[in-house]
Short mmCIF file of N, CA, C and O in Angstrom, two decimals:
data_model
loop_
_atom_site.label_atom_id
_atom_site.label_comp_id
_atom_site.label_asym_id
_atom_site.label_seq_id
_atom_site.Cartn_x
_atom_site.Cartn_y
_atom_site.Cartn_z
N MET A 884 17.84 16.25 -1.39
CA MET A 884 18.05 15.98 -2.81
C MET A 884 19.38 15.24 -2.94
O MET A 884 20.34 15.55 -2.28
N TYR A 885 19.39 14.24 -3.78
CA TYR A 885 20.59 13.46 -3.98
C TYR A 885 21.55 14.18 -4.93
O TYR A 885 21.13 14.86 -5.85
N THR A 886 22.82 13.98 -4.69
CA THR A 886 23.83 14.51 -5.58
C THR A 886 24.07 13.49 -6.69
O THR A 886 23.63 12.34 -6.61
N THR A 887 24.79 13.86 -7.71
CA THR A 887 25.08 12.95 -8.81
C THR A 887 25.76 11.67 -8.34
O THR A 887 25.36 10.59 -8.75
N PRO A 888 26.76 11.73 -7.44
CA PRO A 888 27.35 10.47 -6.95
C PRO A 888 26.33 9.60 -6.22
O PRO A 888 26.34 8.39 -6.35
N ASP A 889 25.42 10.23 -5.44
CA ASP A 889 24.38 9.46 -4.76
C ASP A 889 23.50 8.73 -5.77
O ASP A 889 23.12 7.59 -5.58
N LEU A 890 23.16 9.42 -6.86
CA LEU A 890 22.31 8.82 -7.88
C LEU A 890 23.00 7.66 -8.56
O LEU A 890 22.37 6.67 -8.90
N ALA A 891 24.30 7.78 -8.75
CA ALA A 891 25.05 6.68 -9.37
C ALA A 891 24.96 5.43 -8.51
O ALA A 891 24.81 4.33 -9.03
N GLU A 892 25.01 5.60 -7.18
CA GLU A 892 24.88 4.46 -6.27
C GLU A 892 23.50 3.84 -6.35
O GLU A 892 23.32 2.67 -6.07
N ARG A 893 22.52 4.61 -6.72
CA ARG A 893 21.14 4.14 -6.81
C ARG A 893 20.76 3.79 -8.25
O ARG A 893 19.59 3.71 -8.58
N GLY A 894 21.72 3.64 -9.12
CA GLY A 894 21.44 3.30 -10.51
C GLY A 894 20.82 4.44 -11.28
O GLY A 894 20.17 4.24 -12.28
N GLY A 895 21.00 5.66 -10.82
CA GLY A 895 20.45 6.83 -11.50
C GLY A 895 19.02 7.15 -11.11
O GLY A 895 18.40 8.03 -11.67
N ALA A 896 18.45 6.44 -10.14
CA ALA A 896 17.06 6.65 -9.74
C ALA A 896 16.95 7.76 -8.70
O ALA A 896 17.81 7.91 -7.85
N ASN A 897 15.88 8.54 -8.83
CA ASN A 897 15.56 9.57 -7.85
C ASN A 897 14.05 9.78 -7.90
O ASN A 897 13.53 10.50 -8.75
N ALA A 898 13.32 9.16 -6.99
CA ALA A 898 11.86 9.21 -6.97
C ALA A 898 11.31 10.61 -6.77
O ALA A 898 10.15 10.86 -7.03
N TYR A 899 12.16 11.55 -6.33
CA TYR A 899 11.69 12.93 -6.16
C TYR A 899 11.57 13.65 -7.50
O TYR A 899 10.96 14.70 -7.58
N LEU A 900 12.16 13.09 -8.53
CA LEU A 900 12.06 13.70 -9.86
C LEU A 900 10.84 13.16 -10.59
O LEU A 900 10.60 11.95 -10.62
N ARG A 901 10.08 14.04 -11.20
CA ARG A 901 8.83 13.71 -11.87
C ARG A 901 8.95 12.58 -12.88
O ARG A 901 8.12 11.70 -12.94
N GLY A 902 9.98 12.56 -13.67
CA GLY A 902 10.11 11.58 -14.72
C GLY A 902 10.78 10.28 -14.32
O GLY A 902 10.98 9.41 -15.16
N CYS A 903 11.14 10.12 -13.06
CA CYS A 903 11.87 8.92 -12.64
C CYS A 903 10.94 7.71 -12.63
O CYS A 903 9.85 7.73 -12.05
N ALA A 904 11.39 6.65 -13.27
CA ALA A 904 10.59 5.42 -13.36
C ALA A 904 10.37 4.77 -12.00
O ALA A 904 9.44 3.98 -11.84
N SER A 905 11.19 5.09 -11.01
CA SER A 905 11.00 4.48 -9.69
C SER A 905 9.68 4.91 -9.06
O SER A 905 9.19 4.25 -8.15
N ARG A 906 9.08 5.98 -9.56
CA ARG A 906 7.80 6.42 -9.03
C ARG A 906 6.70 5.38 -9.27
O ARG A 906 5.78 5.27 -8.47
N SER A 907 6.78 4.64 -10.36
CA SER A 907 5.74 3.63 -10.59
C SER A 907 5.84 2.52 -9.54
O SER A 907 4.82 1.98 -9.11
N ALA A 908 7.05 2.17 -9.11
CA ALA A 908 7.21 1.18 -8.04
C ALA A 908 6.68 1.76 -6.73
O ALA A 908 6.01 1.07 -5.96
N LEU A 909 6.94 3.04 -6.50
CA LEU A 909 6.43 3.69 -5.30
C LEU A 909 4.91 3.74 -5.32
O LEU A 909 4.26 3.49 -4.29
N ASP A 910 4.32 4.04 -6.46
CA ASP A 910 2.86 4.03 -6.58
C ASP A 910 2.29 2.67 -6.23
O ASP A 910 1.27 2.57 -5.54
N LEU A 911 2.92 1.62 -6.69
CA LEU A 911 2.46 0.27 -6.41
C LEU A 911 2.49 0.00 -4.90
O LEU A 911 1.53 -0.48 -4.32
N LEU A 912 3.58 0.35 -4.26
CA LEU A 912 3.76 0.04 -2.84
C LEU A 912 2.90 0.90 -1.92
O LEU A 912 2.66 0.52 -0.77
N ALA A 913 2.44 2.04 -2.40
CA ALA A 913 1.68 2.96 -1.56
C ALA A 913 0.21 2.56 -1.43
O ALA A 913 -0.56 3.24 -0.76
N ASN A 914 -0.19 1.44 -1.99
CA ASN A 914 -1.57 0.98 -1.96
C ASN A 914 -1.77 0.07 -0.73
O ASN A 914 -1.02 -0.88 -0.54
N LYS A 915 -2.80 0.36 0.07
CA LYS A 915 -3.01 -0.45 1.29
C LYS A 915 -3.27 -1.91 0.97
O LYS A 915 -2.83 -2.80 1.70
N TRP A 916 -3.98 -2.18 -0.13
CA TRP A 916 -4.27 -3.58 -0.46
C TRP A 916 -3.01 -4.32 -0.87
O TRP A 916 -2.87 -5.50 -0.59
N VAL A 917 -2.07 -3.63 -1.52
CA VAL A 917 -0.80 -4.26 -1.87
C VAL A 917 -0.08 -4.69 -0.59
O VAL A 917 0.40 -5.81 -0.48
N CYS A 918 -0.04 -3.81 0.37
CA CYS A 918 0.62 -4.11 1.65
C CYS A 918 -0.02 -5.33 2.30
O CYS A 918 0.66 -6.24 2.76
N LEU A 919 -1.35 -5.37 2.29
CA LEU A 919 -2.05 -6.47 2.94
C LEU A 919 -1.94 -7.77 2.16
O LEU A 919 -1.82 -8.85 2.76
N VAL A 920 -1.97 -7.72 0.83
CA VAL A 920 -1.83 -8.93 0.02
C VAL A 920 -0.43 -9.52 0.21
O VAL A 920 -0.28 -10.73 0.41
N VAL A 921 0.60 -8.68 0.17
CA VAL A 921 1.96 -9.17 0.38
C VAL A 921 2.07 -9.82 1.76
O VAL A 921 2.63 -10.91 1.91
N GLY A 922 1.50 -9.19 2.77
CA GLY A 922 1.53 -9.75 4.11
C GLY A 922 0.79 -11.08 4.20
O GLY A 922 1.25 -12.02 4.83
N ALA A 923 -0.37 -11.16 3.53
CA ALA A 923 -1.15 -12.40 3.56
C ALA A 923 -0.44 -13.53 2.85
O ALA A 923 -0.57 -14.69 3.25
N LEU A 924 0.30 -13.21 1.79
CA LEU A 924 1.01 -14.25 1.03
C LEU A 924 2.38 -14.60 1.62
O LEU A 924 3.01 -15.55 1.17
N SER A 925 2.83 -13.84 2.60
CA SER A 925 4.19 -14.09 3.12
C SER A 925 4.38 -15.49 3.71
O SER A 925 5.45 -16.06 3.57
N PRO A 926 3.37 -16.10 4.36
CA PRO A 926 3.59 -17.46 4.86
C PRO A 926 3.66 -18.52 3.75
O PRO A 926 4.22 -19.58 3.95
N GLY A 927 3.05 -18.22 2.60
CA GLY A 927 3.08 -19.19 1.51
C GLY A 927 1.92 -18.98 0.54
O GLY A 927 1.09 -18.10 0.73
N PRO A 928 1.87 -19.78 -0.52
CA PRO A 928 0.85 -19.63 -1.55
C PRO A 928 -0.57 -19.75 -1.01
O PRO A 928 -0.82 -20.46 -0.03
N MET A 929 -1.50 -19.04 -1.66
CA MET A 929 -2.91 -19.07 -1.27
C MET A 929 -3.77 -19.03 -2.52
O MET A 929 -3.39 -18.43 -3.53
N ARG A 930 -4.93 -19.61 -2.40
CA ARG A 930 -5.92 -19.51 -3.47
C ARG A 930 -6.69 -18.21 -3.31
O ARG A 930 -6.70 -17.58 -2.25
N PHE A 931 -7.35 -17.79 -4.39
CA PHE A 931 -8.06 -16.53 -4.42
C PHE A 931 -9.08 -16.43 -3.29
O PHE A 931 -9.14 -15.42 -2.57
N GLY A 932 -9.90 -17.46 -3.12
CA GLY A 932 -10.94 -17.43 -2.09
C GLY A 932 -10.37 -17.29 -0.69
O GLY A 932 -10.91 -16.56 0.14
N ALA A 933 -9.27 -17.98 -0.43
CA ALA A 933 -8.63 -17.88 0.89
C ALA A 933 -8.07 -16.48 1.11
O ALA A 933 -8.18 -15.93 2.21
N LEU A 934 -7.49 -15.90 0.06
CA LEU A 934 -6.98 -14.53 0.16
C LEU A 934 -8.13 -13.56 0.46
O LEU A 934 -8.00 -12.68 1.31
N ARG A 935 -9.22 -13.73 -0.25
CA ARG A 935 -10.36 -12.83 -0.06
C ARG A 935 -10.91 -12.93 1.37
O ARG A 935 -11.27 -11.93 1.98
N ARG A 936 -10.97 -14.13 1.89
CA ARG A 936 -11.44 -14.29 3.28
C ARG A 936 -10.45 -13.68 4.26
O ARG A 936 -10.84 -13.10 5.28
N ARG A 937 -9.16 -13.80 3.98
CA ARG A 937 -8.12 -13.24 4.86
C ARG A 937 -8.16 -11.72 4.88
O ARG A 937 -7.91 -11.09 5.91
N LEU A 938 -8.47 -11.11 3.74
CA LEU A 938 -8.45 -9.65 3.60
C LEU A 938 -9.86 -9.10 3.77
O LEU A 938 -10.51 -8.71 2.80
N ASP A 939 -10.30 -9.06 4.98
CA ASP A 939 -11.65 -8.60 5.30
C ASP A 939 -11.91 -7.22 4.69
O ASP A 939 -11.13 -6.29 4.90
N GLY A 940 -12.99 -7.12 3.92
CA GLY A 940 -13.38 -5.84 3.35
C GLY A 940 -12.96 -5.63 1.91
O GLY A 940 -13.42 -4.68 1.27
N ILE A 941 -12.11 -6.46 1.36
CA ILE A 941 -11.69 -6.28 -0.03
C ILE A 941 -12.76 -6.88 -0.95
O ILE A 941 -13.34 -7.92 -0.65
N THR A 942 -13.05 -6.19 -2.02
CA THR A 942 -14.01 -6.71 -2.99
C THR A 942 -13.29 -7.65 -3.95
O THR A 942 -12.07 -7.60 -4.09
N GLN A 943 -14.06 -8.46 -4.62
CA GLN A 943 -13.49 -9.37 -5.60
C GLN A 943 -12.78 -8.58 -6.70
O GLN A 943 -11.67 -8.94 -7.12
N LYS A 944 -13.40 -7.49 -7.12
CA LYS A 944 -12.81 -6.64 -8.17
C LYS A 944 -11.47 -6.05 -7.73
O LYS A 944 -10.50 -6.07 -8.47
N MET A 945 -11.41 -5.55 -6.50
CA MET A 945 -10.17 -4.94 -6.00
C MET A 945 -9.08 -5.98 -5.81
O MET A 945 -7.92 -5.73 -6.11
N LEU A 946 -9.44 -7.16 -5.31
CA LEU A 946 -8.44 -8.20 -5.13
C LEU A 946 -7.90 -8.65 -6.49
O LEU A 946 -6.69 -8.82 -6.65
N THR A 947 -8.78 -8.80 -7.46
CA THR A 947 -8.34 -9.18 -8.81
C THR A 947 -7.40 -8.14 -9.38
O THR A 947 -6.33 -8.46 -9.90
N ARG A 948 -7.77 -6.88 -9.25
CA ARG A 948 -6.93 -5.79 -9.77
C ARG A 948 -5.58 -5.74 -9.07
O ARG A 948 -4.53 -5.59 -9.70
N THR A 949 -5.59 -5.90 -7.75
CA THR A 949 -4.35 -5.85 -6.98
C THR A 949 -3.43 -7.01 -7.35
O THR A 949 -2.23 -6.82 -7.56
N LEU A 950 -3.99 -8.20 -7.47
CA LEU A 950 -3.18 -9.36 -7.84
C LEU A 950 -2.60 -9.20 -9.24
O LEU A 950 -1.44 -9.54 -9.49
N ARG A 951 -3.38 -8.66 -10.17
CA ARG A 951 -2.87 -8.44 -11.53
C ARG A 951 -1.75 -7.41 -11.54
O ARG A 951 -0.75 -7.58 -12.23
N ASP A 952 -1.93 -6.33 -10.77
CA ASP A 952 -0.87 -5.31 -10.68
C ASP A 952 0.41 -5.91 -10.10
O ASP A 952 1.51 -5.63 -10.58
N LEU A 953 0.26 -6.74 -9.07
CA LEU A 953 1.43 -7.36 -8.44
C LEU A 953 2.08 -8.39 -9.37
O LEU A 953 3.31 -8.50 -9.42
N GLU A 954 1.26 -9.12 -10.11
CA GLU A 954 1.81 -10.08 -11.07
C GLU A 954 2.56 -9.35 -12.18
O GLU A 954 3.66 -9.74 -12.57
N ARG A 955 1.97 -8.28 -12.66
CA ARG A 955 2.60 -7.47 -13.72
C ARG A 955 3.94 -6.91 -13.27
O ARG A 955 4.90 -6.83 -14.03
N ALA A 956 4.03 -6.53 -11.99
CA ALA A 956 5.26 -5.96 -11.43
C ALA A 956 6.28 -7.02 -11.04
O ALA A 956 7.38 -6.68 -10.59
N GLY A 957 5.92 -8.29 -11.16
CA GLY A 957 6.86 -9.35 -10.81
C GLY A 957 6.92 -9.67 -9.34
O GLY A 957 7.84 -10.35 -8.88
N VAL A 958 5.94 -9.22 -8.57
CA VAL A 958 5.91 -9.43 -7.13
C VAL A 958 5.18 -10.73 -6.77
O VAL A 958 5.51 -11.39 -5.80
N VAL A 959 4.17 -11.07 -7.58
CA VAL A 959 3.35 -12.25 -7.34
C VAL A 959 3.35 -13.11 -8.60
O VAL A 959 3.38 -12.58 -9.72
N GLU A 960 3.33 -14.43 -8.41
CA GLU A 960 3.15 -15.31 -9.55
C GLU A 960 1.84 -16.07 -9.38
O GLU A 960 1.45 -16.42 -8.27
N ARG A 961 1.19 -16.28 -10.50
CA ARG A 961 -0.11 -16.97 -10.54
C ARG A 961 0.11 -18.32 -11.18
O ARG A 961 0.65 -18.42 -12.28
N THR A 962 -0.32 -19.36 -10.48
CA THR A 962 -0.19 -20.72 -11.01
C THR A 962 -1.58 -21.32 -11.18
O THR A 962 -2.38 -21.31 -10.24
N VAL A 963 -1.86 -21.81 -12.40
CA VAL A 963 -3.13 -22.45 -12.69
C VAL A 963 -2.89 -23.96 -12.78
O VAL A 963 -2.03 -24.40 -13.54
N TYR A 964 -3.64 -24.71 -11.98
CA TYR A 964 -3.52 -26.17 -11.98
C TYR A 964 -4.58 -26.76 -12.89
O TYR A 964 -5.74 -26.33 -12.86
N PRO A 965 -4.21 -27.75 -13.72
CA PRO A 965 -5.14 -28.32 -14.70
C PRO A 965 -6.13 -29.28 -14.06
O PRO A 965 -6.05 -30.50 -14.22
N THR A 966 -7.04 -28.72 -13.29
CA THR A 966 -8.09 -29.51 -12.67
C THR A 966 -9.42 -29.02 -13.20
O THR A 966 -9.49 -28.01 -13.90
N THR A 967 -10.49 -29.72 -12.88
CA THR A 967 -11.82 -29.26 -13.28
C THR A 967 -12.62 -29.04 -12.01
O THR A 967 -12.87 -29.99 -11.27
N PRO A 968 -13.01 -27.81 -11.72
CA PRO A 968 -12.61 -26.58 -12.40
C PRO A 968 -11.14 -26.25 -12.09
O PRO A 968 -10.58 -26.77 -11.12
N PRO A 969 -10.53 -25.38 -12.91
CA PRO A 969 -9.12 -25.04 -12.68
C PRO A 969 -8.91 -24.40 -11.31
O PRO A 969 -9.73 -23.61 -10.86
N GLN A 970 -7.85 -24.79 -10.66
CA GLN A 970 -7.47 -24.18 -9.39
C GLN A 970 -6.35 -23.19 -9.65
O GLN A 970 -5.43 -23.47 -10.42
N VAL A 971 -6.47 -22.02 -9.04
CA VAL A 971 -5.47 -20.96 -9.21
C VAL A 971 -4.89 -20.62 -7.85
O VAL A 971 -5.61 -20.49 -6.86
N GLU A 972 -3.58 -20.50 -7.82
CA GLU A 972 -2.87 -20.21 -6.59
C GLU A 972 -1.95 -19.02 -6.82
O GLU A 972 -1.39 -18.87 -7.90
N TYR A 973 -1.80 -18.20 -5.80
CA TYR A 973 -0.94 -17.02 -5.87
C TYR A 973 0.18 -17.16 -4.84
O TYR A 973 -0.06 -17.60 -3.72
N ALA A 974 1.38 -16.78 -5.25
CA ALA A 974 2.54 -16.86 -4.36
C ALA A 974 3.45 -15.68 -4.63
O ALA A 974 3.47 -15.12 -5.74
N LEU A 975 4.22 -15.31 -3.62
CA LEU A 975 5.21 -14.25 -3.79
C LEU A 975 6.39 -14.80 -4.59
O LEU A 975 6.81 -15.94 -4.40
N THR A 976 6.93 -13.96 -5.45
CA THR A 976 8.17 -14.27 -6.15
C THR A 976 9.32 -13.88 -5.22
O THR A 976 9.08 -13.27 -4.16
N PRO A 977 10.56 -14.16 -5.59
CA PRO A 977 11.68 -13.67 -4.77
C PRO A 977 11.63 -12.14 -4.60
O PRO A 977 11.93 -11.61 -3.51
N LEU A 978 11.22 -11.43 -5.65
CA LEU A 978 11.08 -9.97 -5.54
C LEU A 978 10.02 -9.63 -4.50
O LEU A 978 10.21 -8.74 -3.66
N GLY A 979 8.90 -10.34 -4.53
CA GLY A 979 7.83 -10.12 -3.55
C GLY A 979 8.28 -10.45 -2.14
O GLY A 979 7.95 -9.73 -1.19
N GLU A 980 9.04 -11.53 -2.00
CA GLU A 980 9.55 -11.89 -0.68
C GLU A 980 10.47 -10.82 -0.13
O GLU A 980 10.54 -10.62 1.09
N SER A 981 11.16 -10.10 -1.02
CA SER A 981 12.05 -9.03 -0.55
C SER A 981 11.26 -7.86 0.04
O SER A 981 11.83 -7.02 0.73
N LEU A 982 9.96 -7.81 -0.21
CA LEU A 982 9.11 -6.74 0.34
C LEU A 982 8.56 -7.07 1.73
O LEU A 982 8.04 -6.18 2.40
N CYS A 983 8.62 -8.33 2.12
CA CYS A 983 7.95 -8.75 3.35
C CYS A 983 8.40 -7.96 4.59
O CYS A 983 7.56 -7.55 5.39
N GLY A 984 9.67 -7.75 4.76
CA GLY A 984 10.15 -7.00 5.92
C GLY A 984 9.61 -5.58 5.94
O GLY A 984 9.16 -5.08 6.98
N LEU A 985 9.64 -4.93 4.79
CA LEU A 985 9.13 -3.56 4.68
C LEU A 985 7.64 -3.52 5.00
O LEU A 985 7.19 -2.69 5.79
N MET A 986 6.87 -4.42 4.40
CA MET A 986 5.42 -4.42 4.63
C MET A 986 5.09 -4.78 6.07
O MET A 986 4.17 -4.21 6.65
N ASP A 987 5.83 -5.71 6.66
CA ASP A 987 5.63 -6.03 8.08
C ASP A 987 5.88 -4.80 8.95
O ASP A 987 5.15 -4.55 9.91
N SER A 988 6.91 -4.04 8.60
CA SER A 988 7.21 -2.82 9.36
C SER A 988 6.09 -1.80 9.24
O SER A 988 5.71 -1.16 10.23
N ILE A 989 5.56 -1.63 8.04
CA ILE A 989 4.47 -0.68 7.83
C ILE A 989 3.22 -1.11 8.60
O ILE A 989 2.58 -0.30 9.29
N LEU A 990 2.87 -2.39 8.49
CA LEU A 990 1.71 -2.90 9.22
C LEU A 990 1.91 -2.76 10.73
O LEU A 990 0.99 -2.35 11.45
N GLY A 991 3.10 -3.08 11.20
CA GLY A 991 3.40 -2.95 12.63
C GLY A 991 3.29 -1.52 13.11
O GLY A 991 2.73 -1.24 14.18
N TRP A 992 3.80 -0.58 12.31
CA TRP A 992 3.72 0.83 12.68
C TRP A 992 2.26 1.27 12.76
O TRP A 992 1.85 1.94 13.71
N ALA A 993 1.46 0.86 11.77
CA ALA A 993 0.05 1.25 11.75
C ALA A 993 -0.69 0.71 12.97
O ALA A 993 -1.48 1.43 13.60
N GLU A 994 -0.43 -0.54 13.32
CA GLU A 994 -1.09 -1.13 14.47
C GLU A 994 -0.61 -0.51 15.78
O GLU A 994 -1.39 -0.28 16.70
N GLU A 995 0.68 -0.22 15.87
CA GLU A 995 1.25 0.36 17.10
C GLU A 995 0.78 1.80 17.33
O GLU A 995 0.59 2.22 18.47
N HIS A 996 0.59 2.56 16.26
CA HIS A 996 0.29 3.99 16.39
C HIS A 996 -1.14 4.36 16.03
O HIS A 996 -1.45 5.55 15.93
N MET A 997 -2.03 3.38 15.88
CA MET A 997 -3.39 3.68 15.44
C MET A 997 -4.11 4.62 16.40
O MET A 997 -4.84 5.51 15.95
N GLU A 998 -3.93 4.45 17.70
CA GLU A 998 -4.62 5.31 18.66
C GLU A 998 -4.13 6.76 18.57
O GLU A 998 -4.92 7.69 18.64
N GLU A 999 -2.82 6.93 18.39
CA GLU A 999 -2.27 8.28 18.25
C GLU A 999 -2.78 8.96 16.98
O GLU A 999 -3.10 10.15 16.99
N VAL A 1000 -2.84 8.21 15.89
CA VAL A 1000 -3.33 8.76 14.62
C VAL A 1000 -4.79 9.16 14.75
O VAL A 1000 -5.19 10.25 14.33
N GLU A 1001 -5.60 8.30 15.35
CA GLU A 1001 -7.02 8.61 15.53
C GLU A 1001 -7.20 9.84 16.42
O GLU A 1001 -8.04 10.70 16.14
N ALA A 1002 -6.44 9.95 17.50
CA ALA A 1002 -6.53 11.11 18.39
C ALA A 1002 -6.14 12.39 17.65
O ALA A 1002 -6.80 13.43 17.80
N ALA A 1003 -5.09 12.32 16.85
CA ALA A 1003 -4.66 13.49 16.08
C ALA A 1003 -5.73 13.89 15.08
O ALA A 1003 -6.00 15.08 14.88
N ARG A 1004 -6.36 12.91 14.44
CA ARG A 1004 -7.44 13.22 13.48
C ARG A 1004 -8.61 13.89 14.18
O ARG A 1004 -9.20 14.84 13.65
N GLU A 1005 -8.97 13.39 15.35
CA GLU A 1005 -10.07 14.00 16.10
C GLU A 1005 -9.75 15.44 16.48
O GLU A 1005 -10.61 16.32 16.35
N ARG A 1006 -8.53 15.69 16.95
CA ARG A 1006 -8.13 17.07 17.29
C ARG A 1006 -8.19 17.96 16.06
O ARG A 1006 -8.68 19.09 16.13
N TYR A 1007 -7.70 17.47 14.96
CA TYR A 1007 -7.71 18.24 13.72
C TYR A 1007 -9.15 18.56 13.29
O TYR A 1007 -9.47 19.69 12.95
N ASP A 1008 -10.01 17.54 13.31
CA ASP A 1008 -11.40 17.73 12.90
C ASP A 1008 -12.12 18.72 13.81
O ASP A 1008 -12.95 19.51 13.34
N GLU A 1009 -11.81 18.69 15.12
CA GLU A 1009 -12.41 19.65 16.04
C GLU A 1009 -11.98 21.07 15.70
O GLU A 1009 -12.79 21.99 15.69
N ARG A 1010 -10.70 21.26 15.41
CA ARG A 1010 -10.20 22.59 15.03
C ARG A 1010 -10.82 23.04 13.72
O ARG A 1010 -11.18 24.20 13.56
N ALA A 1011 -10.94 22.14 12.77
CA ALA A 1011 -11.46 22.49 11.45
C ALA A 1011 -12.93 22.86 11.51
O ALA A 1011 -13.42 23.60 10.65
N SER A 1012 -13.66 22.37 12.51
CA SER A 1012 -15.09 22.67 12.60
C SER A 1012 -15.37 23.98 13.34
O SER A 1012 -16.50 24.44 13.35
N LEU A 1013 -14.36 24.57 13.98
CA LEU A 1013 -14.56 25.85 14.68
C LEU A 1013 -14.73 26.97 13.68
O LEU A 1013 -14.11 26.96 12.61
N PRO A 1014 -15.57 27.96 14.02
CA PRO A 1014 -15.71 29.10 13.10
C PRO A 1014 -14.39 29.86 12.98
O PRO A 1014 -13.62 29.95 13.92
N VAL A 1015 -14.15 30.37 11.82
CA VAL A 1015 -12.92 31.11 11.55
C VAL A 1015 -13.15 32.56 11.90
O VAL A 1015 -14.10 33.18 11.45
N ASP A 1016 -12.25 33.10 12.74
CA ASP A 1016 -12.35 34.52 13.09
C ASP A 1016 -11.92 35.35 11.90
O ASP A 1016 -10.90 35.06 11.28
N PRO A 1017 -12.71 36.38 11.58
CA PRO A 1017 -12.27 37.26 10.48
C PRO A 1017 -11.00 37.98 10.87
O PRO A 1017 -10.71 38.18 12.05
N LEU A 1018 -10.24 38.38 9.90
CA LEU A 1018 -9.01 39.12 10.16
C LEU A 1018 -9.35 40.47 10.77
O LEU A 1018 -10.31 41.13 10.34
N PRO A 1019 -8.60 40.89 11.77
CA PRO A 1019 -8.89 42.22 12.36
C PRO A 1019 -8.64 43.31 11.33
O PRO A 1019 -7.72 43.23 10.54
N ARG A 1020 -9.49 44.29 11.35
CA ARG A 1020 -9.35 45.43 10.43
C ARG A 1020 -8.46 46.47 11.08
O ARG A 1020 -8.53 46.73 12.27
N ASP A 1021 -7.64 47.06 10.24
CA ASP A 1021 -6.81 48.16 10.73
C ASP A 1021 -7.71 49.40 10.86
O ASP A 1021 -8.48 49.73 9.97
N THR A 1022 -7.61 50.05 11.99
CA THR A 1022 -8.39 51.27 12.17
C THR A 1022 -7.45 52.45 12.02
O THR A 1022 -6.35 52.45 12.57
N PRO A 1023 -7.89 53.46 11.28
CA PRO A 1023 -7.00 54.62 11.09
C PRO A 1023 -6.83 55.46 12.32
O PRO A 1023 -7.48 55.50 13.24
#
């Protein structure tokens, strides 16, 4: 838990507190698609179709929602070009670019430790499927 001087250094933010506004930023960043969209946009602007092809498994609805959430948060900017039909391009803002190192680290960790995570899940699932021994009864 942070002390009052620690909070002053952080602008009064403490994500461990229920009412802290920093939790909404944390909610945004905790989404796997946000991590992947930021990573996909890190080399430069992309059109919607190219993003969707890059993010294997994302639905059109989820990509649209994720891009809107990121645009609303100031992480992504949407540019519409006056062509027929209109072309739309998405790019990271300076705020979004500040996330690239963090998201690269998260993606790297996931890729580096995927086998360990899967093995741990298998061990857990095996234990969870075993019958539970009833508690021993005290005999008088």
